[in-house]
Amino acid sequence: MMMAIQMYWQTFFADDSHLAYTSRTKNGPKPTDFGDIAIHYSQPASGYRYLKKIVLPTERQTISTDDIFYLFMKPFSHVHTIEDNTSGALSILSPIRMLANGWVYGFSYQKALDSKGCSDEGTGIAPDETIRTTKEGIGNGRGRVLE
Protein backbone atom coordinates (compact mmCIF):
# COMPACT_ATOMS: atom_id res chain seq x y z
CA MET A 1 0.00 0.00 0.00
CA MET A 2 1.43 3.37 -1.08
CA MET A 3 1.59 6.04 1.60
CA ALA A 4 2.24 9.75 1.42
CA ILE A 5 4.50 11.34 4.00
CA GLN A 6 4.05 15.10 4.42
CA MET A 7 7.14 17.09 5.31
CA TYR A 8 7.11 20.78 6.25
CA TRP A 9 10.25 22.90 6.02
CA GLN A 10 10.22 26.25 7.78
CA THR A 11 11.85 29.06 5.88
CA PHE A 12 12.39 32.75 6.52
CA PHE A 13 11.58 33.45 2.85
CA ALA A 14 8.11 31.83 2.75
CA ASP A 15 5.18 34.15 2.09
CA ASP A 16 2.73 31.28 2.67
CA SER A 17 2.73 27.49 2.75
CA HIS A 18 3.46 26.07 -0.72
CA LEU A 19 3.92 22.62 -2.19
CA ALA A 20 7.60 22.64 -3.24
CA TYR A 21 8.06 19.12 -4.64
CA THR A 22 7.40 15.43 -4.14
CA SER A 23 9.96 12.65 -4.04
CA ARG A 24 10.17 8.87 -4.04
CA THR A 25 13.29 6.84 -3.22
CA LYS A 26 14.32 3.71 -5.14
CA ASN A 27 14.10 0.66 -2.89
CA GLY A 28 14.47 -2.42 -5.09
CA PRO A 29 15.89 -3.88 -8.31
CA LYS A 30 12.84 -3.41 -10.56
CA PRO A 31 12.37 -0.14 -12.50
CA THR A 32 9.11 0.42 -10.61
CA ASP A 33 10.48 -0.27 -7.10
CA PHE A 34 10.07 3.01 -5.21
CA GLY A 35 9.10 3.77 -1.62
CA ASP A 36 6.38 6.01 -0.28
CA ILE A 37 5.77 9.48 -1.69
CA ALA A 38 7.26 12.29 0.39
CA ILE A 39 5.42 15.59 -0.09
CA HIS A 40 7.61 18.60 0.73
CA TYR A 41 5.95 21.88 1.69
CA SER A 42 7.48 25.24 2.55
CA GLN A 43 6.13 26.67 5.77
CA PRO A 44 6.55 30.30 6.90
CA ALA A 45 8.92 30.56 9.84
CA SER A 46 7.52 32.00 13.03
CA GLY A 47 8.85 35.43 13.89
CA TYR A 48 10.99 37.33 11.41
CA ARG A 49 10.51 36.62 7.68
CA TYR A 50 12.24 38.26 4.72
CA LEU A 51 9.52 39.11 2.20
CA LYS A 52 11.18 41.87 0.16
CA LYS A 53 11.90 41.29 -3.53
CA ILE A 54 14.52 38.59 -4.16
CA VAL A 55 16.24 37.97 -7.50
CA LEU A 56 17.59 34.42 -7.58
CA PRO A 57 20.14 33.71 -10.35
CA THR A 58 20.76 30.14 -11.48
CA GLU A 59 22.84 28.40 -14.11
CA ARG A 60 23.84 24.92 -15.27
CA GLN A 61 26.14 24.59 -12.24
CA THR A 62 23.10 24.93 -9.93
CA ILE A 63 22.94 21.28 -8.95
CA SER A 64 21.47 18.83 -6.42
CA THR A 65 20.65 20.60 -3.14
CA ASP A 66 20.68 23.92 -5.00
CA ASP A 67 18.01 22.52 -7.37
CA ILE A 68 15.89 21.56 -4.35
CA PHE A 69 16.39 25.03 -2.79
CA TYR A 70 15.25 26.50 -6.11
CA LEU A 71 12.05 24.38 -6.01
CA PHE A 72 11.32 25.76 -2.53
CA MET A 73 11.93 29.39 -3.58
CA LYS A 74 10.21 29.44 -6.98
CA PRO A 75 6.56 29.55 -5.74
CA PHE A 76 7.07 32.63 -3.53
CA SER A 77 5.45 35.75 -4.99
CA HIS A 78 8.41 37.99 -4.08
CA VAL A 79 11.05 35.76 -5.74
CA HIS A 80 12.03 36.30 -9.38
CA THR A 81 14.32 33.67 -10.92
CA ILE A 82 16.75 34.66 -13.67
CA GLU A 83 19.64 33.50 -15.87
CA ASP A 84 19.54 29.90 -17.13
CA ASN A 85 18.13 26.45 -16.37
CA THR A 86 19.52 24.59 -13.38
CA SER A 87 21.49 21.38 -13.96
CA GLY A 88 18.47 19.11 -13.56
CA ALA A 89 20.08 16.83 -10.97
CA LEU A 90 17.34 16.84 -8.36
CA SER A 91 17.85 13.68 -6.41
CA ILE A 92 20.07 12.31 -3.72
CA LEU A 93 23.26 10.90 -5.22
CA SER A 94 24.65 7.51 -4.28
CA PRO A 95 28.07 7.40 -2.64
CA ILE A 96 30.74 8.27 -5.21
CA ARG A 97 32.75 5.23 -6.27
CA MET A 98 35.97 4.90 -8.26
CA LEU A 99 36.67 2.48 -11.10
CA ALA A 100 40.08 0.85 -11.66
CA ASN A 101 40.83 3.28 -14.52
CA GLY A 102 40.40 6.31 -12.21
CA TRP A 103 36.93 7.29 -13.37
CA VAL A 104 34.41 8.09 -10.65
CA TYR A 105 30.68 7.56 -10.78
CA GLY A 106 27.54 8.06 -8.79
CA PHE A 107 23.89 7.57 -9.61
CA SER A 108 20.55 9.03 -8.66
CA TYR A 109 18.25 6.84 -6.63
CA GLN A 110 15.36 9.18 -6.12
CA LYS A 111 12.63 10.63 -8.31
CA ALA A 112 11.68 14.26 -7.65
CA LEU A 113 8.69 16.03 -9.22
CA ASP A 114 7.96 19.76 -9.03
CA SER A 115 4.71 21.20 -7.64
CA LYS A 116 2.98 20.55 -10.99
CA GLY A 117 4.06 16.88 -11.06
CA CYS A 118 6.75 17.39 -13.74
CA SER A 119 10.27 16.01 -13.67
CA ASP A 120 13.09 18.44 -14.45
CA GLU A 121 15.71 15.70 -14.19
CA GLY A 122 18.28 16.20 -16.94
CA THR A 123 16.65 19.31 -18.44
CA GLY A 124 16.83 21.58 -15.41
CA ILE A 125 14.34 23.97 -13.87
CA ALA A 126 13.62 26.94 -16.12
CA PRO A 127 13.93 30.45 -14.66
CA ASP A 128 11.20 33.08 -14.90
CA GLU A 129 13.48 35.07 -17.21
CA THR A 130 16.39 33.71 -19.27
CA ILE A 131 19.36 36.10 -19.32
CA ARG A 132 22.78 35.13 -20.61
CA THR A 133 26.00 37.03 -20.10
CA THR A 134 28.16 37.29 -23.22
CA LYS A 135 31.95 37.06 -23.42
CA GLU A 136 31.99 40.66 -24.62
CA GLY A 137 30.01 41.75 -21.57
CA ILE A 138 32.41 39.95 -19.24
CA GLY A 139 35.38 41.54 -21.05
CA ASN A 140 33.85 44.98 -20.56
CA GLY A 141 33.09 44.25 -16.91
CA ARG A 142 29.35 44.41 -17.57
CA GLY A 143 27.41 41.21 -17.10
CA ARG A 144 23.75 41.26 -18.12
CA VAL A 145 22.80 39.08 -15.18
CA LEU A 146 24.25 41.51 -12.63
CA GLU A 147 22.66 44.49 -14.38
Tab-separated table of N, CA and C in Angstrom:
chain	number	residue	atom	x	y	z
A	1	MET	N	0.834	-1.180	0.000
A	1	MET	CA	0.000	0.000	0.000
A	1	MET	C	0.884	1.249	0.000
A	2	MET	N	0.651	2.144	-0.952
A	2	MET	CA	1.434	3.366	-1.078
A	2	MET	C	0.954	4.389	-0.059
A	3	MET	N	1.913	5.011	0.618
A	3	MET	CA	1.588	6.039	1.598
A	3	MET	C	2.215	7.358	1.174
A	4	ALA	N	1.666	8.431	1.651
A	4	ALA	CA	2.239	9.753	1.420
A	4	ALA	C	2.696	10.313	2.760
A	5	ILE	N	3.922	10.761	2.800
A	5	ILE	CA	4.497	11.344	4.003
A	5	ILE	C	4.606	12.841	3.761
A	6	GLN	N	3.992	13.653	4.594
A	6	GLN	CA	4.049	15.100	4.424
A	6	GLN	C	5.175	15.665	5.273
A	7	MET	N	6.005	16.477	4.631
A	7	MET	CA	7.140	17.086	5.315
A	7	MET	C	7.053	18.597	5.163
A	8	TYR	N	7.184	19.323	6.257
A	8	TYR	CA	7.111	20.784	6.248
A	8	TYR	C	8.476	21.349	6.617
A	9	TRP	N	8.956	22.275	5.799
A	9	TRP	CA	10.250	22.897	6.019
A	9	TRP	C	10.030	24.377	6.280
A	10	GLN	N	10.394	24.832	7.458
A	10	GLN	CA	10.224	26.250	7.784
A	10	GLN	C	11.299	27.061	7.089
A	11	THR	N	10.900	28.176	6.532
A	11	THR	CA	11.850	29.058	5.879
A	11	THR	C	11.520	30.513	6.164
A	12	PHE	N	12.539	31.323	6.284
A	12	PHE	CA	12.389	32.752	6.522
A	12	PHE	C	11.964	33.491	5.265
A	13	PHE	N	11.957	32.819	4.104
A	13	PHE	CA	11.583	33.447	2.847
A	13	PHE	C	10.129	33.165	2.459
A	14	ALA	N	9.459	32.257	3.145
A	14	ALA	CA	8.112	31.828	2.754
A	14	ALA	C	7.073	32.903	3.001
A	15	ASP	N	6.285	33.202	1.956
A	15	ASP	CA	5.182	34.146	2.092
A	15	ASP	C	3.905	33.428	2.509
A	16	ASP	N	3.884	32.117	2.343
A	16	ASP	CA	2.733	31.276	2.665
A	16	ASP	C	3.226	29.829	2.604
A	17	SER	N	2.370	28.889	2.914
A	17	SER	CA	2.733	27.487	2.755
A	17	SER	C	2.514	27.091	1.299
A	18	HIS	N	3.535	26.480	0.681
A	18	HIS	CA	3.463	26.067	-0.718
A	18	HIS	C	3.964	24.638	-0.864
A	19	LEU	N	3.361	23.906	-1.795
A	19	LEU	CA	3.919	22.616	-2.191
A	19	LEU	C	5.181	22.905	-2.974
A	20	ALA	N	6.330	22.396	-2.547
A	20	ALA	CA	7.601	22.635	-3.237
A	20	ALA	C	7.876	21.513	-4.237
A	21	TYR	N	7.813	20.261	-3.761
A	21	TYR	CA	8.062	19.120	-4.639
A	21	TYR	C	7.664	17.830	-3.933
A	22	THR	N	7.615	16.763	-4.696
A	22	THR	CA	7.401	15.431	-4.139
A	22	THR	C	8.598	14.571	-4.524
A	23	SER	N	8.852	13.548	-3.727
A	23	SER	CA	9.963	12.650	-4.042
A	23	SER	C	9.619	11.218	-3.659
A	24	ARG	N	10.265	10.294	-4.355
A	24	ARG	CA	10.170	8.867	-4.043
A	24	ARG	C	11.567	8.280	-4.176
A	25	THR	N	11.950	7.427	-3.242
A	25	THR	CA	13.286	6.841	-3.219
A	25	THR	C	13.249	5.401	-3.710
A	26	LYS	N	14.196	5.071	-4.583
A	26	LYS	CA	14.321	3.714	-5.141
A	26	LYS	C	14.608	2.751	-4.000
A	27	ASN	N	13.900	1.615	-3.977
A	27	ASN	CA	14.097	0.661	-2.887
A	27	ASN	C	14.139	-0.793	-3.340
A	28	GLY	N	14.391	-1.050	-4.611
A	28	GLY	CA	14.470	-2.422	-5.088
A	28	GLY	C	15.043	-2.493	-6.494
A	29	PRO	N	15.216	-3.706	-7.016
A	29	PRO	CA	15.887	-3.882	-8.312
A	29	PRO	C	15.024	-3.575	-9.541
A	30	LYS	N	13.709	-3.641	-9.402
A	30	LYS	CA	12.841	-3.405	-10.555
A	30	LYS	C	12.746	-1.913	-10.868
A	31	PRO	N	12.505	-1.551	-12.135
A	31	PRO	CA	12.367	-0.136	-12.498
A	31	PRO	C	11.238	0.580	-11.757
A	32	THR	N	10.267	-0.175	-11.293
A	32	THR	CA	9.108	0.419	-10.615
A	32	THR	C	9.205	0.352	-9.089
A	33	ASP	N	10.318	-0.124	-8.553
A	33	ASP	CA	10.482	-0.267	-7.101
A	33	ASP	C	10.859	1.067	-6.460
A	34	PHE	N	9.856	1.760	-5.925
A	34	PHE	CA	10.065	3.012	-5.213
A	34	PHE	C	9.278	2.983	-3.920
A	35	GLY	N	9.769	3.691	-2.917
A	35	GLY	CA	9.100	3.771	-1.625
A	35	GLY	C	7.938	4.742	-1.641
A	36	ASP	N	7.507	5.103	-0.450
A	36	ASP	CA	6.384	6.015	-0.277
A	36	ASP	C	6.684	7.399	-0.859
A	37	ILE	N	5.637	8.117	-1.177
A	37	ILE	CA	5.765	9.481	-1.685
A	37	ILE	C	5.993	10.415	-0.498
A	38	ALA	N	7.025	11.244	-0.608
A	38	ALA	CA	7.264	12.291	0.389
A	38	ALA	C	6.838	13.607	-0.244
A	39	ILE	N	5.933	14.313	0.407
A	39	ILE	CA	5.424	15.585	-0.092
A	39	ILE	C	6.069	16.692	0.727
A	40	HIS	N	6.830	17.557	0.055
A	40	HIS	CA	7.612	18.597	0.727
A	40	HIS	C	6.940	19.960	0.563
A	41	TYR	N	6.591	20.574	1.682
A	41	TYR	CA	5.954	21.883	1.693
A	41	TYR	C	6.887	22.904	2.336
A	42	SER	N	6.837	24.139	1.846
A	42	SER	CA	7.484	25.236	2.553
A	42	SER	C	6.480	25.739	3.579
A	43	GLN	N	6.982	26.176	4.687
A	43	GLN	CA	6.133	26.674	5.770
A	43	GLN	C	6.754	27.978	6.272
A	44	PRO	N	5.983	29.061	6.383
A	44	PRO	CA	6.552	30.303	6.905
A	44	PRO	C	7.113	30.110	8.308
A	45	ALA	N	8.307	30.630	8.520
A	45	ALA	CA	8.923	30.564	9.843
A	45	ALA	C	8.152	31.470	10.795
A	46	SER	N	8.148	31.109	12.055
A	46	SER	CA	7.518	31.996	13.033
A	46	SER	C	8.503	33.119	13.339
A	47	GLY	N	7.984	34.282	13.629
A	47	GLY	CA	8.853	35.426	13.891
A	47	GLY	C	9.252	36.120	12.605
A	48	TYR	N	10.498	36.546	12.547
A	48	TYR	CA	10.986	37.333	11.406
A	48	TYR	C	10.953	36.530	10.101
A	49	ARG	N	10.466	37.203	9.040
A	49	ARG	CA	10.510	36.623	7.680
A	49	ARG	C	10.980	37.702	6.723
A	50	TYR	N	11.754	37.322	5.734
A	50	TYR	CA	12.237	38.261	4.724
A	50	TYR	C	11.329	38.137	3.511
A	51	LEU	N	10.493	39.157	3.273
A	51	LEU	CA	9.516	39.112	2.199
A	51	LEU	C	9.705	40.224	1.163
A	52	LYS	N	10.878	40.865	1.187
A	52	LYS	CA	11.179	41.868	0.157
A	52	LYS	C	11.549	41.136	-1.130
A	53	LYS	N	11.607	41.886	-2.238
A	53	LYS	CA	11.901	41.286	-3.533
A	53	LYS	C	13.270	40.589	-3.515
A	54	ILE	N	13.288	39.376	-4.047
A	54	ILE	CA	14.515	38.587	-4.162
A	54	ILE	C	14.695	38.213	-5.628
A	55	VAL	N	15.892	38.430	-6.149
A	55	VAL	CA	16.240	37.967	-7.496
A	55	VAL	C	17.203	36.807	-7.305
A	56	LEU	N	16.811	35.641	-7.787
A	56	LEU	CA	17.588	34.419	-7.576
A	56	LEU	C	18.193	33.962	-8.901
A	57	PRO	N	19.510	34.165	-9.104
A	57	PRO	CA	20.139	33.714	-10.349
A	57	PRO	C	20.491	32.227	-10.272
A	58	THR	N	20.382	31.555	-11.401
A	58	THR	CA	20.762	30.143	-11.484
A	58	THR	C	21.477	29.902	-12.803
A	59	GLU	N	22.132	28.774	-12.899
A	59	GLU	CA	22.836	28.396	-14.113
A	59	GLU	C	22.981	26.883	-14.131
A	60	ARG	N	23.667	26.368	-15.137
A	60	ARG	CA	23.840	24.919	-15.268
A	60	ARG	C	24.632	24.305	-14.117
A	61	GLN	N	25.404	25.113	-13.397
A	61	GLN	CA	26.139	24.591	-12.244
A	61	GLN	C	25.292	24.600	-10.969
A	62	THR	N	24.031	25.036	-11.056
A	62	THR	CA	23.104	24.927	-9.933
A	62	THR	C	22.653	23.475	-9.907
A	63	ILE	N	23.099	22.731	-8.914
A	63	ILE	CA	22.943	21.278	-8.946
A	63	ILE	C	22.545	20.722	-7.576
A	64	SER	N	21.814	19.633	-7.590
A	64	SER	CA	21.472	18.827	-6.421
A	64	SER	C	20.717	19.626	-5.360
A	65	THR	N	21.329	19.885	-4.214
A	65	THR	CA	20.653	20.604	-3.135
A	65	THR	C	20.233	21.994	-3.594
A	66	ASP	N	21.046	22.605	-4.469
A	66	ASP	CA	20.678	23.923	-5.002
A	66	ASP	C	19.400	23.832	-5.829
A	67	ASP	N	19.246	22.753	-6.612
A	67	ASP	CA	18.015	22.522	-7.370
A	67	ASP	C	16.817	22.444	-6.426
A	68	ILE	N	16.970	21.720	-5.322
A	68	ILE	CA	15.892	21.560	-4.348
A	68	ILE	C	15.568	22.915	-3.704
A	69	PHE	N	16.597	23.689	-3.338
A	69	PHE	CA	16.390	25.031	-2.787
A	69	PHE	C	15.593	25.876	-3.781
A	70	TYR	N	15.929	25.769	-5.045
A	70	TYR	CA	15.251	26.501	-6.110
A	70	TYR	C	13.764	26.116	-6.158
A	71	LEU	N	13.451	24.819	-6.020
A	71	LEU	CA	12.052	24.376	-6.007
A	71	LEU	C	11.293	24.991	-4.832
A	72	PHE	N	11.961	25.142	-3.688
A	72	PHE	CA	11.319	25.762	-2.527
A	72	PHE	C	11.078	27.250	-2.754
A	73	MET	N	12.016	27.932	-3.421
A	73	MET	CA	11.935	29.392	-3.581
A	73	MET	C	11.019	29.829	-4.718
A	74	LYS	N	10.920	29.041	-5.766
A	74	LYS	CA	10.214	29.445	-6.983
A	74	LYS	C	8.742	29.834	-6.759
A	75	PRO	N	7.975	29.179	-5.892
A	75	PRO	CA	6.557	29.554	-5.736
A	75	PRO	C	6.302	30.871	-5.012
A	76	PHE	N	7.299	31.428	-4.327
A	76	PHE	CA	7.070	32.629	-3.531
A	76	PHE	C	6.845	33.826	-4.442
A	77	SER	N	5.838	34.621	-4.135
A	77	SER	CA	5.450	35.746	-4.989
A	77	SER	C	6.516	36.834	-5.070
A	78	HIS	N	7.390	36.938	-4.088
A	78	HIS	CA	8.407	37.987	-4.077
A	78	HIS	C	9.754	37.521	-4.644
A	79	VAL	N	9.805	36.305	-5.171
A	79	VAL	CA	11.048	35.763	-5.737
A	79	VAL	C	10.942	35.735	-7.257
A	80	HIS	N	11.947	36.293	-7.916
A	80	HIS	CA	12.028	36.300	-9.385
A	80	HIS	C	13.301	35.544	-9.759
A	81	THR	N	13.165	34.487	-10.542
A	81	THR	CA	14.316	33.672	-10.920
A	81	THR	C	14.820	34.087	-12.295
A	82	ILE	N	16.151	34.203	-12.420
A	82	ILE	CA	16.748	34.661	-13.672
A	82	ILE	C	17.945	33.810	-14.068
A	83	GLU	N	18.405	33.973	-15.250
A	83	GLU	CA	19.636	33.504	-15.868
A	83	GLU	C	19.371	32.296	-16.739
A	84	ASP	N	19.621	31.084	-16.269
A	84	ASP	CA	19.539	29.899	-17.129
A	84	ASP	C	18.945	28.736	-16.338
A	85	ASN	N	18.621	27.649	-17.031
A	85	ASN	CA	18.125	26.446	-16.366
A	85	ASN	C	19.143	25.943	-15.343
A	86	THR	N	18.641	25.273	-14.319
A	86	THR	CA	19.521	24.592	-13.377
A	86	THR	C	20.064	23.346	-14.070
A	87	SER	N	20.871	22.571	-13.362
A	87	SER	CA	21.486	21.376	-13.960
A	87	SER	C	20.478	20.258	-14.215
A	88	GLY	N	19.438	20.193	-13.414
A	88	GLY	CA	18.472	19.108	-13.563
A	88	GLY	C	18.919	17.834	-12.872
A	89	ALA	N	19.659	17.969	-11.783
A	89	ALA	CA	20.075	16.825	-10.974
A	89	ALA	C	19.414	16.992	-9.614
A	90	LEU	N	18.166	16.522	-9.525
A	90	LEU	CA	17.341	16.839	-8.361
A	90	LEU	C	17.243	15.747	-7.309
A	91	SER	N	18.030	14.723	-7.389
A	91	SER	CA	17.853	13.678	-6.407
A	91	SER	C	19.101	13.487	-5.573
A	92	ILE	N	18.938	12.693	-4.551
A	92	ILE	CA	20.074	12.314	-3.723
A	92	ILE	C	20.988	11.447	-4.577
A	93	LEU	N	22.275	11.657	-4.451
A	93	LEU	CA	23.258	10.899	-5.223
A	93	LEU	C	23.814	9.778	-4.357
A	94	SER	N	24.043	8.630	-4.984
A	94	SER	CA	24.651	7.506	-4.280
A	94	SER	C	26.065	7.891	-3.850
A	95	PRO	N	26.664	7.114	-2.961
A	95	PRO	CA	28.066	7.397	-2.637
A	95	PRO	C	28.912	7.324	-3.919
A	96	ILE	N	29.862	8.239	-4.047
A	96	ILE	CA	30.745	8.268	-5.213
A	96	ILE	C	31.709	7.092	-5.114
A	97	ARG	N	31.855	6.390	-6.230
A	97	ARG	CA	32.755	5.231	-6.274
A	97	ARG	C	33.774	5.428	-7.380
A	98	MET	N	34.908	4.755	-7.269
A	98	MET	CA	35.967	4.900	-8.258
A	98	MET	C	36.189	3.573	-8.975
A	99	LEU	N	36.342	3.648	-10.291
A	99	LEU	CA	36.669	2.484	-11.104
A	99	LEU	C	38.188	2.316	-11.165
A	100	ALA	N	38.650	1.142	-11.596
A	100	ALA	CA	40.080	0.850	-11.663
A	100	ALA	C	40.836	1.825	-12.572
A	101	ASN	N	40.160	2.356	-13.597
A	101	ASN	CA	40.832	3.278	-14.517
A	101	ASN	C	40.875	4.721	-13.994
A	102	GLY	N	40.365	4.972	-12.782
A	102	GLY	CA	40.398	6.310	-12.205
A	102	GLY	C	39.108	7.093	-12.377
A	103	TRP	N	38.202	6.599	-13.199
A	103	TRP	CA	36.926	7.289	-13.370
A	103	TRP	C	36.123	7.156	-12.080
A	104	VAL	N	35.316	8.158	-11.801
A	104	VAL	CA	34.410	8.095	-10.648
A	104	VAL	C	32.975	8.138	-11.153
A	105	TYR	N	32.085	7.540	-10.390
A	105	TYR	CA	30.679	7.557	-10.782
A	105	TYR	C	29.788	7.588	-9.545
A	106	GLY	N	28.601	8.065	-9.774
A	106	GLY	CA	27.537	8.057	-8.786
A	106	GLY	C	26.239	7.967	-9.563
A	107	PHE	N	25.163	7.651	-8.915
A	107	PHE	CA	23.886	7.566	-9.615
A	107	PHE	C	22.761	8.060	-8.721
A	108	SER	N	21.729	8.561	-9.369
A	108	SER	CA	20.546	9.033	-8.660
A	108	SER	C	19.715	7.836	-8.232
A	109	TYR	N	19.154	7.909	-7.051
A	109	TYR	CA	18.253	6.841	-6.630
A	109	TYR	C	16.955	7.400	-6.051
A	110	GLN	N	16.587	8.547	-6.565
A	110	GLN	CA	15.362	9.175	-6.118
A	110	GLN	C	14.690	9.855	-7.309
A	111	LYS	N	13.387	9.933	-7.287
A	111	LYS	CA	12.625	10.631	-8.312
A	111	LYS	C	11.966	11.834	-7.657
A	112	ALA	N	12.260	13.028	-8.199
A	112	ALA	CA	11.677	14.261	-7.653
A	112	ALA	C	10.812	14.919	-8.716
A	113	LEU	N	9.623	15.359	-8.312
A	113	LEU	CA	8.691	16.032	-9.219
A	113	LEU	C	8.358	17.405	-8.649
A	114	ASP	N	8.278	18.418	-9.508
A	114	ASP	CA	7.959	19.761	-9.034
A	114	ASP	C	6.503	19.843	-8.586
A	115	SER	N	6.064	21.026	-8.192
A	115	SER	CA	4.710	21.196	-7.640
A	115	SER	C	3.613	20.897	-8.659
A	116	LYS	N	3.958	20.881	-9.939
A	116	LYS	CA	2.985	20.554	-10.992
A	116	LYS	C	3.061	19.085	-11.411
A	117	GLY	N	3.932	18.302	-10.750
A	117	GLY	CA	4.061	16.884	-11.062
A	117	GLY	C	4.996	16.589	-12.222
A	118	CYS	N	5.822	17.558	-12.612
A	118	CYS	CA	6.748	17.390	-13.736
A	118	CYS	C	8.160	17.102	-13.225
A	119	SER	N	8.878	16.294	-13.989
A	119	SER	CA	10.273	16.013	-13.672
A	119	SER	C	11.174	16.941	-14.477
A	120	ASP	N	12.106	17.585	-13.792
A	120	ASP	CA	13.090	18.440	-14.447
A	120	ASP	C	14.450	17.757	-14.483
A	121	GLU	N	14.467	16.468	-14.194
A	121	GLU	CA	15.709	15.698	-14.191
A	121	GLU	C	16.326	15.731	-15.586
A	122	GLY	N	17.564	16.163	-15.664
A	122	GLY	CA	18.281	16.202	-16.937
A	122	GLY	C	18.089	17.487	-17.725
A	123	THR	N	16.896	18.082	-17.681
A	123	THR	CA	16.651	19.310	-18.445
A	123	THR	C	16.866	20.554	-17.594
A	124	GLY	N	16.675	20.445	-16.303
A	124	GLY	CA	16.834	21.577	-15.408
A	124	GLY	C	15.541	22.349	-15.235
A	125	ILE	N	15.501	23.138	-14.175
A	125	ILE	CA	14.342	23.966	-13.870
A	125	ILE	C	14.527	25.300	-14.575
A	126	ALA	N	13.534	25.692	-15.354
A	126	ALA	CA	13.617	26.935	-16.122
A	126	ALA	C	13.389	28.149	-15.218
A	127	PRO	N	14.151	29.228	-15.433
A	127	PRO	CA	13.935	30.451	-14.659
A	127	PRO	C	12.725	31.223	-15.186
A	128	ASP	N	12.273	32.201	-14.430
A	128	ASP	CA	11.202	33.083	-14.896
A	128	ASP	C	11.657	33.872	-16.120
A	129	GLU	N	12.938	34.247	-16.124
A	129	GLU	CA	13.478	35.067	-17.207
A	129	GLU	C	14.883	34.564	-17.559
A	130	THR	N	15.092	34.180	-18.829
A	130	THR	CA	16.395	33.711	-19.275
A	130	THR	C	17.253	34.909	-19.681
A	131	ILE	N	18.406	35.032	-19.031
A	131	ILE	CA	19.356	36.103	-19.323
A	131	ILE	C	20.730	35.454	-19.402
A	132	ARG	N	21.434	35.703	-20.478
A	132	ARG	CA	22.777	35.128	-20.611
A	132	ARG	C	23.811	36.243	-20.730
A	133	THR	N	24.892	36.098	-20.014
A	133	THR	CA	26.000	37.034	-20.105
A	133	THR	C	26.886	36.618	-21.274
A	134	THR	N	27.296	37.576	-22.060
A	134	THR	CA	28.162	37.292	-23.215
A	134	THR	C	29.628	37.465	-22.832
A	135	LYS	N	30.517	36.890	-23.644
A	135	LYS	CA	31.954	37.057	-23.418
A	135	LYS	C	32.340	38.527	-23.525
A	136	GLU	N	31.698	39.234	-24.464
A	136	GLU	CA	31.990	40.658	-24.624
A	136	GLU	C	31.611	41.431	-23.360
A	137	GLY	N	30.466	41.082	-22.794
A	137	GLY	CA	30.015	41.749	-21.574
A	137	GLY	C	30.964	41.499	-20.419
A	138	ILE	N	31.462	40.277	-20.309
A	138	ILE	CA	32.409	39.953	-19.238
A	138	ILE	C	33.696	40.739	-19.451
A	139	GLY	N	34.165	40.804	-20.724
A	139	GLY	CA	35.381	41.539	-21.052
A	139	GLY	C	35.282	43.013	-20.736
A	140	ASN	N	34.087	43.571	-20.851
A	140	ASN	CA	33.852	44.984	-20.558
A	140	ASN	C	33.488	45.214	-19.093
A	141	GLY	N	33.456	44.128	-18.322
A	141	GLY	CA	33.092	44.251	-16.906
A	141	GLY	C	31.619	44.496	-16.682
A	142	ARG	N	30.790	44.178	-17.687
A	142	ARG	CA	29.352	44.409	-17.568
A	142	ARG	C	28.611	43.109	-17.892
A	143	GLY	N	28.193	42.418	-16.886
A	143	GLY	CA	27.412	41.208	-17.101
A	143	GLY	C	25.937	41.516	-17.090
A	144	ARG	N	25.198	40.994	-18.038
A	144	ARG	CA	23.747	41.265	-18.122
A	144	ARG	C	23.016	40.748	-16.886
A	145	VAL	N	23.477	39.646	-16.350
A	145	VAL	CA	22.802	39.076	-15.176
A	145	VAL	C	22.912	40.036	-13.993
A	146	LEU	N	24.083	40.584	-13.761
A	146	LEU	CA	24.254	41.510	-12.627
A	146	LEU	C	23.499	42.802	-12.845
A	147	GLU	N	23.423	43.287	-14.093
A	147	GLU	CA	22.658	44.494	-14.384
A	147	GLU	C	21.188	44.256	-14.127
